[in-house]
XYZ file of C-alpha atoms in Angstrom:
353
model
C -9.638 13.984 -13.056
C -12.994 15.513 -12.145
C -14.806 12.752 -14.079
C -12.373 10.187 -12.856
C -13.443 10.845 -9.329
C -17.318 10.699 -10.112
C -16.552 7.626 -12.519
C -15.261 5.652 -9.527
C -17.434 6.976 -7.006
C -19.210 3.343 -6.365
C -15.868 1.176 -7.507
C -13.636 2.698 -4.585
C -13.028 1.915 -0.662
C -11.003 4.402 1.574
C -9.335 2.454 3.977
C -7.785 4.152 7.642
C -6.382 2.726 10.578
C -6.712 4.327 13.590
C -6.753 4.191 17.480
C -8.367 7.882 17.215
C -10.984 9.874 16.712
C -10.581 10.903 12.407
C -11.056 15.036 13.073
C -8.815 14.672 10.242
C -11.618 13.911 7.608
C -12.988 17.327 8.025
C -10.628 18.947 5.868
C -10.693 16.147 3.249
C -14.416 16.296 3.064
C -14.711 17.691 -0.092
C -12.661 14.935 -1.589
C -13.439 11.937 0.267
C -17.193 12.547 0.934
C -18.838 10.761 -1.773
C -16.729 7.683 -1.245
C -17.284 4.894 1.481
C -15.195 4.466 4.178
C -13.501 1.216 5.522
C -12.200 2.318 9.148
C -9.775 -0.521 10.639
C -9.813 0.357 14.303
C -6.256 -0.873 16.023
C -6.119 -1.814 19.836
C -8.461 -1.287 22.210
C -11.917 -2.726 20.819
C -14.132 -1.090 23.771
C -12.820 2.671 23.093
C -15.265 4.363 20.770
C -13.908 5.849 17.639
C -15.731 9.491 16.371
C -16.213 9.843 13.108
C -17.387 13.366 11.665
C -20.976 13.331 10.632
C -22.043 12.983 6.864
C -19.211 9.900 5.855
C -20.685 6.847 4.692
C -18.087 4.212 6.720
C -18.071 0.549 8.135
C -15.715 0.143 11.399
C -13.896 -2.949 12.633
C -12.201 -3.327 15.319
C -10.044 -7.035 17.037
C -13.376 -8.218 17.916
C -15.142 -8.029 14.560
C -12.078 -9.094 12.497
C -11.811 -12.299 15.297
C -15.483 -13.020 14.527
C -15.373 -12.631 10.906
C -11.899 -14.490 10.355
C -12.348 -17.114 13.613
C -8.948 -18.793 13.663
C -7.758 -17.041 10.456
C -7.510 -13.723 12.680
C -3.928 -14.997 13.293
C -2.679 -13.331 10.366
C -3.973 -9.676 10.793
C -1.150 -7.429 13.190
C -2.408 -5.731 16.457
C -1.440 -2.628 17.810
C -0.090 -1.935 14.503
C -0.808 0.203 11.589
C -0.506 -3.262 9.944
C -4.160 -4.173 10.476
C -5.536 -1.765 7.501
C -4.546 -4.702 5.305
C -7.883 -6.103 7.372
C -9.749 -3.103 5.117
C -8.576 -4.553 1.707
C -9.782 -7.970 2.474
C -13.345 -7.483 3.308
C -13.835 -4.639 0.673
C -16.019 -5.109 -2.256
C -14.642 -2.556 -4.571
C -12.232 -2.580 -7.406
C -9.779 0.250 -6.185
C -8.680 0.986 -2.676
C -7.102 3.802 -0.991
C -4.907 4.169 2.170
C -4.109 6.961 4.253
C -2.920 7.804 7.596
C -4.804 9.819 9.918
C -2.132 12.231 10.524
C -2.175 13.074 6.666
C -3.682 16.071 5.517
C -4.641 17.904 2.529
C -1.254 19.550 0.695
C -1.115 22.130 -1.482
C 0.856 22.717 -4.857
C 3.445 25.512 -5.481
C 0.291 27.791 -6.670
C -1.402 27.346 -3.470
C -4.050 25.320 -4.714
C -5.493 22.356 -2.512
C -4.235 18.864 -3.958
C -6.587 16.246 -4.335
C -4.739 13.394 -3.810
C -7.554 10.900 -4.476
C -7.963 11.922 -7.806
C -4.491 11.846 -8.956
C -4.461 8.081 -7.463
C -6.906 7.345 -9.649
C -5.677 8.998 -12.730
C -2.357 7.574 -12.194
C -4.525 3.732 -12.018
C -6.504 4.378 -15.092
C -3.070 4.981 -17.256
C -1.089 2.691 -18.030
C 2.372 1.622 -17.042
C 5.826 1.609 -19.028
C 7.717 -0.817 -16.528
C 10.123 -2.353 -19.812
C 11.522 0.610 -20.884
C 12.071 3.823 -19.147
C 11.110 7.384 -20.459
C 13.322 10.245 -19.965
C 9.915 12.355 -19.757
C 8.473 9.911 -17.047
C 4.955 9.785 -17.423
C 4.253 9.995 -21.465
C 0.758 9.666 -20.679
C 0.253 13.058 -18.841
C -1.138 15.843 -20.558
C 1.887 17.783 -21.998
C 4.201 14.816 -22.385
C 5.038 12.269 -24.730
C 7.060 9.523 -25.245
C 10.783 10.351 -26.526
C 12.587 10.045 -29.462
C 14.061 6.085 -29.492
C 11.374 4.851 -27.032
C 9.900 1.364 -29.064
C 6.897 2.189 -30.481
C 5.632 -2.068 -29.338
C 6.210 -0.852 -25.674
C 4.104 2.493 -26.239
C 0.959 0.723 -25.545
C 2.541 -0.475 -21.634
C 0.807 -2.284 -19.030
C -1.848 -2.219 -16.718
C -1.151 -0.377 -13.823
C -1.711 -1.830 -10.365
C -0.227 0.194 -7.816
C -0.311 4.170 -7.265
C 2.091 5.346 -4.600
C 2.103 8.510 -3.517
C 4.338 11.000 -1.725
C 4.572 13.609 1.563
C 5.732 17.023 2.316
C 6.636 18.169 5.276
C 7.939 15.235 7.461
C 9.702 12.698 5.150
C 9.378 8.602 5.442
C 12.968 8.577 7.132
C 13.741 5.369 9.154
C 14.811 6.047 12.854
C 18.435 6.453 12.412
C 17.950 9.044 9.919
C 15.146 10.855 11.608
C 18.177 10.809 14.378
C 20.628 12.604 12.574
C 18.432 14.832 10.874
C 15.399 15.676 13.572
C 14.699 19.295 11.776
C 14.354 17.988 8.181
C 11.433 18.886 6.006
C 10.590 17.847 2.519
C 9.636 21.229 1.301
C 10.636 19.838 -2.679
C 7.194 19.577 -4.530
C 8.521 17.394 -7.533
C 5.862 17.197 -10.303
C 6.426 14.216 -11.939
C 5.252 10.525 -12.190
C 7.342 7.457 -13.417
C 6.577 4.113 -13.672
C 9.409 1.984 -11.443
C 11.569 -0.064 -13.516
C 10.836 -4.273 -13.800
C 13.366 -5.704 -11.884
C 13.895 -2.544 -9.571
C 12.479 -2.469 -5.782
C 11.205 0.306 -3.887
C 10.553 1.075 -0.518
C 6.585 1.508 -0.793
C 4.837 3.440 2.030
C 1.744 2.677 2.896
C 0.100 6.331 4.328
C -0.739 7.687 0.511
C -1.130 4.461 -1.438
C -3.740 3.445 -3.791
C -4.089 0.403 -5.987
C -6.209 -1.893 -8.028
C -7.701 -4.449 -6.005
C -8.482 -6.942 -8.386
C -5.394 -6.926 -10.172
C -3.007 -7.035 -7.398
C -5.355 -7.017 -3.431
C -4.069 -10.425 -2.604
C -0.379 -9.593 -2.278
C -1.427 -6.273 -0.227
C -0.646 -8.600 3.219
C 1.202 -6.276 5.289
C 3.018 -8.842 7.325
C 3.064 -9.866 10.777
C 4.184 -6.534 12.614
C 3.183 -5.167 16.216
C 2.233 -6.512 19.322
C 3.917 -10.032 20.002
C 6.102 -9.351 16.847
C 9.992 -9.050 17.005
C 9.721 -6.139 14.195
C 7.794 -3.064 13.535
C 7.512 -0.169 10.831
C 8.352 -3.164 7.652
C 4.677 -3.677 7.215
C 4.183 -1.949 3.882
C 7.850 -2.484 2.775
C 7.334 -6.211 2.885
C 3.530 -5.672 0.814
C 5.475 -3.317 -1.515
C 8.254 -6.365 -2.336
C 5.873 -8.762 -2.244
C 3.394 -6.832 -4.825
C 6.877 -5.838 -7.378
C 7.976 -9.128 -7.664
C 4.668 -10.572 -8.393
C 3.515 -7.180 -10.854
C 7.106 -8.207 -12.709
C 6.163 -11.633 -12.965
C 2.696 -10.977 -14.056
C 3.360 -8.062 -16.444
C 1.572 -5.023 -14.139
C 2.902 -1.687 -13.467
C 3.680 0.180 -9.979
C 3.637 4.278 -10.575
C 5.407 6.190 -7.880
C 5.719 10.275 -7.541
C 2.612 12.777 -7.748
C 0.062 13.096 -5.662
C 1.488 14.428 -2.246
C -0.481 14.695 1.210
C 0.776 16.730 3.916
C 2.666 14.498 6.743
C 1.854 16.672 9.792
C 3.522 14.718 12.638
C 6.444 12.856 13.239
C 6.632 9.501 15.577
C 9.465 9.053 17.961
C 12.592 8.238 16.516
C 13.547 6.129 19.538
C 10.487 4.364 19.806
C 10.990 3.824 16.268
C 14.404 2.366 16.669
C 13.175 -0.406 18.917
C 10.878 -1.505 16.267
C 12.927 -1.061 13.476
C 16.630 -2.407 14.636
C 16.206 -5.900 13.595
C 14.969 -4.993 10.150
C 17.835 -2.623 9.380
C 19.764 -5.873 9.843
C 17.494 -8.280 8.279
C 17.025 -6.321 4.908
C 20.499 -6.862 3.758
C 19.398 -10.963 3.563
C 16.170 -9.685 2.421
C 16.515 -7.213 -0.452
C 18.731 -10.289 -1.907
C 16.043 -12.566 -1.929
C 13.722 -10.525 -3.333
C 16.031 -9.378 -6.022
C 16.446 -13.046 -6.721
C 12.572 -14.410 -6.579
C 12.157 -16.461 -9.897
C 8.424 -17.342 -9.853
C 7.084 -20.677 -11.722
C 5.413 -20.238 -14.725
C 2.343 -22.091 -13.131
C 2.156 -19.137 -11.018
C -0.373 -17.636 -13.545
C -2.834 -15.779 -10.425
C -2.116 -13.427 -7.627
C -3.036 -16.009 -5.032
C -0.511 -18.816 -6.923
C 2.246 -16.211 -6.777
C 1.529 -15.164 -3.302
C 1.653 -18.730 -1.996
C 4.686 -19.669 -3.946
C 6.710 -16.607 -2.469
C 5.713 -17.737 1.290
C 7.244 -21.262 0.310
C 10.252 -19.221 -0.718
C 10.362 -17.133 2.321
C 9.919 -20.271 4.465
C 13.402 -21.842 2.537
C 15.275 -19.179 2.018
C 14.746 -16.726 5.122
C 14.056 -19.120 7.872
C 17.829 -19.536 8.550
C 17.891 -15.405 8.876
C 15.694 -15.747 11.939
C 12.815 -18.061 13.022
C 10.179 -15.234 12.515
C 10.033 -15.799 9.003
C 8.700 -19.296 9.360
C 6.055 -17.406 11.420
C 5.368 -15.054 8.871
C 5.684 -17.586 5.678
C 2.828 -19.318 7.331
C 0.674 -16.190 8.035
C 1.415 -15.013 4.298
C -0.599 -18.576 3.521
C -3.167 -17.555 5.942
C -3.748 -14.481 4.881
C -4.579 -15.817 1.284
C -6.802 -18.587 2.452
C -8.897 -16.352 4.226
C -8.886 -13.905 1.405
C -9.748 -16.569 -0.738
C -12.851 -17.208 2.359
C -14.215 -13.383 1.921
C -13.548 -13.386 -1.746
C -14.476 -16.519 -3.072
C -13.264 -17.074 -6.984
C -16.382 -16.643 -9.356
C -17.719 -20.321 -10.601
C -18.539 -21.041 -14.050
C -21.275 -22.444 -15.121
C -22.264 -25.824 -17.506
C -21.597 -23.201 -19.943
C -17.940 -22.615 -19.145
C -19.403 -18.593 -18.354
C -18.556 -17.313 -14.948
């Protein structure tokens, strides 16, 4: 695991959205200091965010986003942690790890501190198995393997695009569940990693998440949330649904389970309910939409898949609410902005990139 961390030192950026000083980085210093940080400051751009000494970082506020993207900055959410996806766009690294500033280092049952980043790297560097479920979960871990009856033709797996980590202490609950279980804490450490099967959606949480930017980066758009929008707290889930149908289409895998972080702070359930309440109704239409999405054979890249998906969102979900017209347009703007900052490699006369 240590060698993997060293191996990717120059191939991975850590993206952190924040509105406050990043004192939490002190506890992550042993694990994060070798890496480059991209900090996306939300809210008032005139406020100074303090970062502990010794970290290599770049910081972007709303003024920077407007300057870099111009009119296309409209696709980046304001006053919402969804702004983190701007960091994905400006990164030039192959891998991204994103974490919230209220997520602390967790300990495993033996009391050892968990290097969440190293485990994510291990997940991303191992294949996924979306086409056939292995009842011993992750077959590539030490001490595990494919069980009897697992087809040999599928044991090579597929590239892993996303590693979705979990949380001890404060669970990632929606507002209604928070309200009826205000004191509930997650103390269960489940030592498992599994591939989410093809055709199965999941609620992706962005507070402890890693992905291969080269494989799936353009689909990691966290939507239009926060200031001026009718919905919040669905940013990471929207990205997860989009990523999952695109990964299924392109033959890529998504893993969930280890690593754990310690989620320190519960957000206000009444504020959350105000942000979520439309989404709670809308998702009864959104989920069947994604379950039935079929992308064309011409959709051979993430960008092509995403633009095609945006058209389907406009065609199928605009009847739910006019917000989805605006979101579909923002999805296309996001891809345009992504390609502006990350132009595809051009071939020379010999056909080589």
